Amino acid sequence: MNKLEIPDIIISRLPIYLRALRHMKGEGRLTTSSQELGAAVGISAAQIRKDLSQFGGFGKQGTGYDVSFLIKTLREILKVESVWNVAVIGMGDMGHALTRYQGFTDRGFRVSMVFDNDPAKIGTRVGDYVVTDMKEIVESIQSSKIKLAMLCVPASAAQDVTNLLIKAGVTAILNYAPISLNVPAGVRVQYIDPSIGLQRMTYYID
Amino acid sequence: MNKLEIPDIIISRLPIYLRALRHMKGEGRLTTSSQELGAAVGISAAQIRKDLSQFGGFGKQGTGYDVSFLIKTLREILKVESVWNVAVIGMGDMGHALTRYQGFTDRGFRVSMVFDNDPAKIGTRVGDYVVTDMKEIVESIQSSKIKLAMLCVPASAAQDVTNLLIKAGVTAILNYAPISLNVPAGVRVQYIDPSIGLQRMTYYID
């Protein structure tokens, strides 16, 4: 499988399918159809069939998709069949919330280090973690080979911290700061921005 | 402008353009190009020109887009030129973080009510707000005509609370619970799910 051949837009939909399939499995479902999966995620059945066909044939005409097999395969494709360590940077409200978030379990991630630059926070515990001094960020992340970070610092500090994360070898950043980050090729950023989520809905409110 | 004519996928990109344009404006820029905007948001210049052409001509060949005018027009299209009141449901870590979040300012939203069902939290202050009893959710939201809610309750409670929100007249839900919600036609849900954001990047990590 050549990763250059699969368009980003398809990869970006696979986690959505995976979440819906896990939900179905939790309800005891063994099989599903592209129609049903499409209804669950708000994407057309044709698009789902087309997306999944990129990775070989999953469904059989008439019997549909095996839920567990499709979950297993999507996890392999997305490389979340095991657990990635993630660093959380910035122990404000959002960093706190993420460090204690229960939604990563069994989805491929665990928080493994947390950082802040506030002397009053360094050395204190948040959930199961002791807050490490931001000064040690490059060395700590490098030595633990962490590739993923969740960035929860103020917008004014976000680019500088991003530069440190990249120096440390991080290649995937989930950015909670309300600012666009400049990153070199080979580093990915996903934005978590509640204003964007809300702005995607107000258009439709009469 | 008939809202049925504009595909959802285009509407979903406009807030991304808006964020990048606000960033440019903050840096003192007066004009931009589809190439530059595209580079900032990771979308092709051709796609941006095509998206914006849905709403009439914004750019002039050779001079590009007027940043302030484009911001103003996008805010009008998305109906965020004024401020929407938003209810926050669930005062756990995430609800706390959102209630105190500084990133809504000047982007079209303000938190105006917060709810929880925990007697220890009801009546206490979070940021500028007093936590209201979840029992009053339908009546409170109805009487204040709030249309937007951010849902930060546990996954197990999310669907029940969603049903109450819909009963109260909410038509747009930003869902932080790691679960898919069932809603009737006319109600929109956007998901904020950090696992999805991370899963969209792990595919690319070698």
Coordinates of N, CA and C in Angstrom, one line a residue, chain B:
Chain B
M1 N -29.8 33.9 -1.9 CA -28.9 32.8 -1.8 C -29.7 31.6 -1.2
N2 N -29.9 30.6 -2.0 CA -30.6 29.4 -1.5 C -29.7 28.4 -0.8
K3 N -30.0 28.2 0.5 CA -29.0 27.4 1.3 C -29.0 25.9 0.8
L4 N -30.0 25.5 0.1 CA -30.0 24.1 -0.4 C -29.0 24.0 -1.6
E5 N -28.6 25.1 -2.2 CA -27.8 25.0 -3.4 C -26.3 24.9 -3.1
I6 N -25.9 25.3 -1.9 CA -24.5 25.3 -1.5 C -24.2 23.9 -0.8
P7 N -23.3 23.1 -1.4 CA -23.0 21.9 -0.7 C -22.4 22.1 0.7
D8 N -22.8 21.2 1.6 CA -22.2 21.2 3.0 C -20.7 21.3 3.0
I9 N -20.1 20.5 2.1 CA -18.6 20.5 2.1 C -18.0 21.8 1.9
I10 N -18.6 22.7 1.1 CA -18.1 24.0 0.9 C -18.4 24.9 2.1
I11 N -19.6 24.8 2.7 CA -19.8 25.5 3.9 C -18.8 25.2 5.0
S12 N -18.5 23.9 5.1 CA -17.6 23.4 6.1 C -16.2 24.0 6.0
R13 N -15.8 24.4 4.7 CA -14.5 25.0 4.5 C -14.4 26.5 4.8
L14 N -15.6 27.2 4.7 CA -15.5 28.6 4.9 C -15.0 29.1 6.3
P15 N -15.3 28.4 7.4 CA -14.7 28.8 8.6 C -13.2 28.7 8.7
I16 N -12.7 27.7 7.9 CA -11.2 27.6 7.8 C -10.6 28.7 7.1
Y17 N -11.3 29.1 6.0 CA -10.8 30.3 5.3 C -10.8 31.6 6.2
L18 N -12.0 31.6 6.9 CA -12.2 32.8 7.8 C -11.1 32.9 8.8
R19 N -10.7 31.8 9.4 CA -9.7 31.8 10.5 C -8.3 32.3 9.9
A20 N -8.0 31.7 8.7 CA -6.7 32.1 8.1 C -6.7 33.6 7.7
L21 N -7.9 34.1 7.2 CA -7.9 35.5 6.8 C -7.8 36.4 8.1
R22 N -8.4 36.0 9.2 CA -8.3 36.8 10.4 C -6.9 36.8 10.9
H23 N -6.2 35.7 10.7 CA -4.7 35.7 11.0 C -4.0 36.6 10.2
M24 N -4.3 36.6 8.8 CA -3.6 37.5 7.9 C -3.8 39.0 8.3
K25 N -5.1 39.3 8.6 CA -5.5 40.6 9.0 C -4.7 41.1 10.3
G26 N -4.6 40.1 11.2 CA -3.9 40.4 12.4 C -2.4 40.7 12.2
E27 N -1.9 40.2 11.1 CA -0.5 40.5 10.7 C -0.4 41.8 9.8
G28 N -1.6 42.5 9.6 CA -1.5 43.7 8.9 C -1.7 43.6 7.4
R29 N -2.0 42.4 6.9 CA -2.2 42.2 5.5 C -3.5 42.8 5.0
L30 N -3.4 43.5 3.8 CA -4.6 44.1 3.2 C -5.2 43.2 2.1
T31 N -4.4 42.6 1.3 CA -4.9 41.7 0.3 C -4.2 40.3 0.4
T32 N -4.9 39.3 -0.3 CA -4.3 38.0 -0.4 C -4.7 37.4 -1.7
S33 N -4.1 36.2 -2.0 CA -4.5 35.5 -3.3 C -5.0 34.1 -2.9
S34 N -5.6 33.5 -3.9 CA -6.1 32.1 -3.6 C -4.9 31.2 -3.4
Q35 N -3.8 31.5 -4.0 CA -2.6 30.7 -3.8 C -2.1 30.8 -2.3
E36 N -2.0 32.0 -1.9 CA -1.5 32.3 -0.5 C -2.5 31.7 0.5
L37 N -3.8 31.9 0.3 CA -4.8 31.4 1.2 C -4.7 29.9 1.2
G38 N -4.6 29.3 0.0 CA -4.5 27.9 -0.1 C -3.4 27.3 0.7
A39 N -2.2 28.0 0.5 CA -1.0 27.5 1.3 C -1.2 27.5 2.8
A40 N -2.0 28.6 3.2 CA -2.2 28.7 4.7 C -3.1 27.7 5.2
V41 N -4.0 27.2 4.4 CA -5.0 26.2 4.9 C -4.9 24.8 4.4
G42 N -4.0 24.6 3.5 CA -3.8 23.3 2.9 C -4.8 22.8 2.0
I43 N -5.4 23.8 1.2 CA -6.4 23.5 0.2 C -5.9 24.1 -1.1
S44 N -6.2 23.5 -2.2 CA -5.7 24.1 -3.5 C -6.3 25.4 -3.8
A45 N -5.5 26.2 -4.5 CA -6.0 27.6 -4.9 C -7.2 27.4 -5.8
A46 N -7.2 26.4 -6.7 CA -8.4 26.2 -7.6 C -9.7 26.0 -6.8
Q47 N -9.5 25.1 -5.7 CA -10.7 24.8 -4.9 C -11.2 26.0 -4.2
I48 N -10.3 26.8 -3.7 CA -10.7 28.1 -3.0 C -11.4 29.0 -3.9
R49 N -10.9 29.2 -5.1 CA -11.6 30.1 -6.1 C -12.9 29.5 -6.4
K50 N -13.0 28.2 -6.6 CA -14.3 27.6 -6.9 C -15.3 27.7 -5.7
D51 N -14.8 27.5 -4.5 CA -15.7 27.7 -3.3 C -16.2 29.1 -3.3
L52 N -15.3 30.1 -3.4 CA -15.8 31.4 -3.2 C -16.6 31.9 -4.3
S53 N -16.5 31.3 -5.5 CA -17.3 31.8 -6.7 C -18.7 31.4 -6.5
Q54 N -19.0 30.5 -5.5 CA -20.4 30.1 -5.2 C -21.2 31.3 -4.7
F55 N -20.5 32.2 -4.1 CA -21.1 33.4 -3.4 C -20.9 34.7 -4.2
G56 N -20.5 34.6 -5.5 CA -20.2 35.8 -6.3 C -18.7 36.0 -6.4
G57 N -18.4 37.0 -7.1 CA -16.9 37.2 -7.4 C -16.3 38.1 -6.3
F58 N -15.3 37.6 -5.6 CA -14.6 38.3 -4.6 C -13.3 38.9 -5.1
G59 N -12.6 38.2 -5.9 CA -11.2 38.5 -6.3 C -11.2 39.2 -7.6
K60 N -10.2 40.0 -7.8 CA -10.0 40.6 -9.2 C -8.7 40.0 -9.7
Q61 N -8.7 39.6 -11.0 CA -7.5 39.1 -11.6 C -6.4 40.0 -11.4
G62 N -5.3 39.6 -10.8 CA -4.1 40.4 -10.7 C -4.0 41.1 -9.3
T63 N -5.2 41.5 -8.7 CA -5.1 42.2 -7.4 C -5.4 41.3 -6.2
G64 N -6.1 40.2 -6.5 CA -6.4 39.2 -5.4 C -7.6 39.7 -4.6
Y65 N -7.7 39.1 -3.4 CA -8.8 39.4 -2.5 C -8.5 40.4 -1.5
D66 N -9.5 41.3 -1.2 CA -9.4 42.3 -0.2 C -9.7 41.5 1.1
V67 N -8.7 41.4 2.0 CA -8.8 40.6 3.2 C -10.0 41.0 4.1
S68 N -10.1 42.3 4.4 CA -11.2 42.8 5.3 C -12.6 42.5 4.6
F69 N -12.7 42.7 3.4 CA -14.0 42.5 2.7 C -14.4 41.1 2.7
L70 N -13.4 40.2 2.4 CA -13.7 38.8 2.4 C -14.0 38.3 3.8
I71 N -13.4 38.8 4.8 CA -13.7 38.4 6.2 C -15.2 38.8 6.5
K72 N -15.5 40.1 6.1 CA -16.9 40.6 6.4 C -17.9 39.7 5.7
T73 N -17.6 39.4 4.4 CA -18.6 38.6 3.6 C -18.7 37.2 4.2
L74 N -17.6 36.6 4.5 CA -17.7 35.2 5.1 C -18.5 35.2 6.4
R75 N -18.2 36.2 7.2 CA -19.0 36.3 8.5 C -20.5 36.4 8.2
E76 N -20.8 37.2 7.2 CA -22.3 37.3 6.8 C -22.8 36.0 6.3
I77 N -22.1 35.3 5.5 CA -22.6 34.1 4.9 C -22.8 33.1 6.0
L78 N -21.8 33.0 6.9 CA -21.9 32.0 8.0 C -22.8 32.5 9.2
K79 N -23.3 33.7 9.1 CA -24.1 34.3 10.1 C -23.4 34.5 11.4
V80 N -22.1 34.8 11.4 CA -21.4 35.0 12.6 C -20.9 36.5 12.7
E81 N -21.7 37.4 12.0 CA -21.3 38.8 12.1 C -21.8 39.4 13.4
S82 N -22.8 38.8 14.1 CA -23.1 39.1 15.4 C -22.8 38.0 16.4
V83 N -23.3 38.0 17.6 CA -22.8 37.0 18.6 C -24.0 36.1 19.0
W84 N -23.7 34.8 18.9 CA -24.7 33.7 19.3 C -24.5 33.3 20.7
N85 N -25.6 33.2 21.5 CA -25.5 32.6 22.8 C -25.4 31.1 22.7
V86 N -24.5 30.5 23.5 CA -24.3 29.1 23.5 C -24.4 28.5 24.9
A87 N -25.1 27.4 25.1 CA -25.2 26.7 26.4 C -24.1 25.6 26.5
V88 N -23.5 25.5 27.6 CA -22.6 24.4 27.9 C -23.2 23.4 28.8
I89 N -23.3 22.2 28.4 CA -23.9 21.1 29.2 C -22.9 20.2 29.8
G90 N -22.8 20.1 31.1 CA -21.8 19.2 31.7 C -20.6 20.0 32.2
M91 N -20.4 20.1 33.5 CA -19.3 20.9 34.0 C -18.2 20.1 34.5
G92 N -17.8 19.0 33.8 CA -16.6 18.3 34.0 C -15.4 19.1 33.5
D93 N -14.3 18.5 33.4 CA -13.1 19.2 32.9 C -13.3 20.0 31.6
M94 N -13.9 19.3 30.7 CA -14.1 19.9 29.3 C -15.1 21.0 29.4
G95 N -16.2 20.8 30.1 CA -17.2 21.9 30.2 C -16.6 23.2 30.9
H96 N -15.8 22.9 31.9 CA -15.0 24.0 32.6 C -14.2 24.7 31.6
A97 N -13.4 23.9 30.8 CA -12.4 24.5 29.9 C -13.2 25.4 28.9
L98 N -14.3 24.9 28.3 CA -15.0 25.6 27.3 C -15.6 26.9 27.9
T99 N -16.1 26.8 29.1 CA -16.8 27.9 29.7 C -15.8 29.1 29.9
R100 N -14.6 28.7 30.1 CA -13.6 29.7 30.4 C -12.7 30.0 29.1
Y101 N -13.0 29.4 28.0 CA -12.2 29.5 26.8 C -12.2 30.9 26.3
Q102 N -11.1 31.4 25.9 CA -10.9 32.7 25.4 C -11.1 32.8 23.9
G103 N -11.2 31.7 23.2 CA -11.1 31.6 21.8 C -12.4 32.0 21.0
F104 N -13.5 32.2 21.8 CA -14.7 32.6 21.1 C -14.9 34.0 20.8
T105 N -14.1 34.8 21.5 CA -14.2 36.3 21.3 C -14.0 36.7 19.9
D106 N -14.9 37.5 19.4 CA -14.9 38.1 18.1 C -15.0 37.0 17.0
R107 N -15.5 35.8 17.4 CA -15.7 34.8 16.3 C -17.2 34.4 16.2
G108 N -18.0 35.1 17.0 CA -19.4 34.9 16.8 C -20.2 34.2 17.9
F109 N -19.5 33.9 19.0 CA -20.1 33.1 20.1 C -19.8 33.6 21.5
R110 N -20.7 33.4 22.4 CA -20.4 33.6 23.8 C -21.2 32.5 24.6
V111 N -20.5 32.0 25.6 CA -21.2 31.1 26.5 C -22.2 31.9 27.3
S112 N -23.5 31.5 27.4 CA -24.4 32.3 28.1 C -25.1 31.5 29.2
M113 N -25.1 30.2 29.2 CA -25.6 29.4 30.3 C -24.8 28.1 30.4
V114 N -24.7 27.6 31.7 CA -24.0 26.3 31.9 C -24.8 25.4 32.8
F115 N -24.8 24.2 32.5 CA -25.7 23.2 33.2 C -24.9 22.0 33.7
D116 N -25.4 21.5 34.9 CA -24.9 20.2 35.3 C -26.0 19.5 36.2
N117 N -25.9 18.2 36.4 CA -26.9 17.6 37.3 C -26.3 17.2 38.7
D118 N -25.1 17.6 38.9 CA -24.4 17.3 40.2 C -24.8 18.3 41.3
P119 N -25.5 17.9 42.3 CA -25.9 18.9 43.4 C -24.7 19.7 43.9
A120 N -23.5 19.0 43.9 CA -22.3 19.7 44.4 C -21.9 20.9 43.5
K121 N -22.3 20.8 42.3 CA -21.9 21.8 41.3 C -23.0 22.9 41.0
I122 N -24.3 22.5 41.1 CA -25.4 23.4 40.9 C -25.3 24.6 41.8
G123 N -25.4 25.8 41.3 CA -25.3 27.0 42.1 C -23.9 27.5 42.3
T124 N -22.9 26.8 42.0 CA -21.5 27.3 42.1 C -21.2 28.1 40.8
R125 N -20.1 28.8 40.9 CA -19.7 29.6 39.7 C -18.6 28.9 38.9
V126 N -18.7 29.0 37.6 CA -17.6 28.6 36.7 C -17.4 29.8 35.8
G127 N -16.2 30.3 35.9 CA -15.9 31.5 35.1 C -17.0 32.6 35.6
D128 N -17.7 33.2 34.6 CA -18.7 34.2 34.9 C -20.1 33.7 35.1
Y129 N -20.2 32.3 35.2 CA -21.6 31.8 35.2 C -21.9 30.9 36.4
V130 N -23.2 30.9 36.8 CA -23.6 30.1 37.8 C -24.2 28.8 37.2
V131 N -23.8 27.6 37.7 CA -24.2 26.4 37.2 C -25.7 26.1 37.5
T132 N -26.5 25.9 36.4 CA -27.9 25.7 36.5 C -28.2 24.2 36.6
D133 N -29.2 23.8 37.3 CA -29.6 22.4 37.4 C -30.1 21.9 36.1
M134 N -29.6 20.8 35.7 CA -30.0 20.1 34.4 C -31.5 20.0 34.3
K135 N -32.2 19.8 35.5 CA -33.6 19.7 35.4 C -34.3 20.8 34.8
E136 N -33.7 22.0 34.8 CA -34.3 23.2 34.2 C -33.9 23.4 32.8
I137 N -33.2 22.4 32.2 CA -32.6 22.7 30.9 C -33.6 23.1 29.8
V138 N -34.7 22.4 29.7 CA -35.6 22.6 28.6 C -36.2 24.0 28.8
E139 N -36.7 24.3 30.0 CA -37.4 25.6 30.2 C -36.4 26.7 30.1
S140 N -35.2 26.6 30.6 CA -34.2 27.7 30.5 C -33.8 28.0 29.1
I141 N -33.5 26.9 28.4 CA -33.0 27.1 27.0 C -34.1 27.7 26.1
Q142 N -35.3 27.1 26.3 CA -36.5 27.6 25.6 C -36.7 29.1 25.8
S143 N -36.7 29.5 27.1 CA -37.1 30.9 27.3 C -36.0 31.8 26.9
S144 N -34.7 31.4 26.8 CA -33.7 32.3 26.4 C -33.4 32.1 24.9
K145 N -34.2 31.2 24.2 CA -34.1 31.1 22.8 C -32.7 30.7 22.3
I146 N -32.0 29.9 23.1 CA -30.6 29.5 22.7 C -30.8 28.4 21.6
K147 N -30.0 28.5 20.6 CA -30.1 27.5 19.5 C -28.8 26.6 19.4
L148 N -27.8 27.0 20.1 CA -26.5 26.3 20.1 C -26.1 25.7 21.4
A149 N -25.6 24.5 21.5 CA -25.1 23.9 22.7 C -23.8 23.2 22.5
M150 N -23.0 23.2 23.5 CA -21.8 22.4 23.5 C -22.0 21.3 24.6
L151 N -21.9 20.0 24.1 CA -22.3 18.9 24.9 C -21.1 18.2 25.5
C152 N -20.9 18.3 26.8 CA -19.7 17.8 27.5 C -20.0 16.8 28.6
V153 N -21.1 16.1 28.4 CA -21.5 15.1 29.4 C -20.9 13.8 29.1
P154 N -20.9 12.8 30.0 CA -20.3 11.5 29.7 C -21.1 10.8 28.5
A155 N -20.4 10.0 27.8 CA -21.0 9.3 26.6 C -22.4 8.7 27.0
S156 N -22.4 8.1 28.1 CA -23.6 7.3 28.5 C -24.8 8.2 28.7
A157 N -24.6 9.5 28.9 CA -25.7 10.4 29.1 C -26.0 11.3 27.9
A158 N -25.1 11.2 26.9 CA -25.2 12.2 25.8 C -26.5 12.1 25.0
Q159 N -27.0 10.9 24.7 CA -28.2 10.9 23.8 C -29.4 11.4 24.6
D160 N -29.5 11.1 25.9 CA -30.7 11.6 26.6 C -30.6 13.1 26.7
V161 N -29.5 13.7 27.0 CA -29.4 15.1 27.1 C -29.6 15.7 25.7
T162 N -29.2 15.1 24.7 CA -29.4 15.6 23.3 C -30.9 15.7 23.1
N163 N -31.7 14.7 23.5 CA -33.1 14.7 23.3 C -33.8 15.9 24.0
L164 N -33.2 16.2 25.2 CA -33.7 17.4 25.9 C -33.4 18.7 25.2
L165 N -32.2 18.7 24.7 CA -31.8 19.9 24.0 C -32.6 20.2 22.8
I166 N -33.0 19.1 22.1 CA -33.8 19.2 20.9 C -35.2 19.7 21.3
K167 N -35.7 19.1 22.3 CA -37.0 19.5 22.9 C -37.0 21.0 23.2
A168 N -35.9 21.5 23.7 CA -35.8 22.9 24.1 C -35.6 23.8 22.9
G169 N -35.4 23.3 21.7 CA -35.3 24.1 20.5 C -33.9 24.3 20.0
V170 N -32.9 23.6 20.6 CA -31.5 23.7 20.1 C -31.5 23.0 18.7
T171 N -30.8 23.6 17.8 CA -30.7 23.0 16.4 C -29.2 22.8 16.0
A172 N -28.3 23.1 16.9 CA -26.9 22.9 16.5 C -26.1 22.5 17.8
I173 N -25.5 21.3 17.7 CA -24.8 20.7 18.9 C -23.4 20.5 18.6
L174 N -22.5 21.0 19.4 CA -21.1 20.7 19.3 C -20.9 19.6 20.3
N175 N -20.6 18.4 19.8 CA -20.6 17.2 20.7 C -19.2 16.8 21.1
Y176 N -18.9 16.9 22.4 CA -17.6 16.5 22.9 C -17.6 15.1 23.5
A177 N -18.8 14.5 23.6 CA -18.9 13.1 24.1 C -18.4 12.2 23.0
P178 N -17.6 11.2 23.3 CA -17.1 10.3 22.2 C -18.2 9.3 21.8
I179 N -19.3 9.7 21.2 CA -20.4 8.9 20.8 C -21.1 9.6 19.7
S180 N -21.6 8.8 18.7 CA -22.5 9.4 17.7 C -23.9 9.6 18.2
L181 N -24.4 10.8 17.9 CA -25.8 11.2 18.3 C -26.8 11.0 17.2
N182 N -28.0 10.5 17.6 CA -29.1 10.5 16.7 C -29.9 11.7 16.8
V183 N -30.1 12.4 15.7 CA -30.9 13.7 15.8 C -31.8 13.7 14.6
P184 N -32.9 14.4 14.7 CA -33.9 14.5 13.6 C -33.3 15.4 12.5
A185 N -34.0 15.4 11.4 CA -33.6 16.3 10.3 C -33.8 17.7 10.8
G186 N -32.9 18.6 10.4 CA -33.1 20.0 10.9 C -32.2 20.3 12.1
V187 N -31.6 19.3 12.7 CA -30.7 19.5 13.8 C -29.3 19.0 13.3
R188 N -28.3 19.8 13.5 CA -27.0 19.5 13.1 C -26.1 19.2 14.3
V189 N -25.1 18.3 14.1 CA -24.1 17.9 15.1 C -22.7 18.0 14.5
Q190 N -21.8 18.7 15.2 CA -20.4 18.6 14.8 C -19.7 17.9 16.0
Y191 N -18.8 17.1 15.7 CA -18.1 16.3 16.7 C -16.7 16.9 17.0
I192 N -16.4 17.0 18.2 CA -15.1 17.4 18.7 C -14.5 16.1 19.3
D193 N -13.6 15.5 18.7 CA -13.2 14.2 19.2 C -11.6 14.1 18.9
P194 N -10.9 14.3 20.0 CA -9.4 14.3 19.8 C -8.9 13.0 19.2
S195 N -9.5 11.9 19.5 CA -9.0 10.6 19.0 C -9.1 10.6 17.4
I196 N -10.2 11.2 16.9 CA -10.3 11.3 15.5 C -9.2 12.2 14.9
G197 N -8.9 13.3 15.5 CA -7.9 14.2 15.0 C -6.5 13.5 15.0
L198 N -6.2 12.7 16.1 CA -5.0 12.0 16.1 C -5.0 10.8 15.1
Q199 N -6.1 10.1 15.0 CA -6.1 9.0 14.0 C -6.0 9.5 12.6
R200 N -6.3 10.8 12.3 CA -6.1 11.3 11.0 C -4.6 11.5 10.7
M201 N -3.8 11.4 11.6 CA -2.3 11.7 11.4 C -1.5 10.5 11.5
T202 N -1.9 9.5 12.3 CA -1.0 8.3 12.6 C -0.7 7.6 11.3
Y203 N -1.6 7.5 10.4 CA -1.4 6.9 9.1 C -0.1 7.3 8.4
Y204 N 0.3 8.6 8.6 CA 1.4 9.2 7.9 C 2.7 9.1 8.7
I205 N 2.7 8.5 9.9 CA 3.9 8.4 10.7 C 4.6 7.2 10.4
D206 N 5.9 7.3 10.0 CA 6.6 6.1 9.6 C 7.1 5.3 10.8

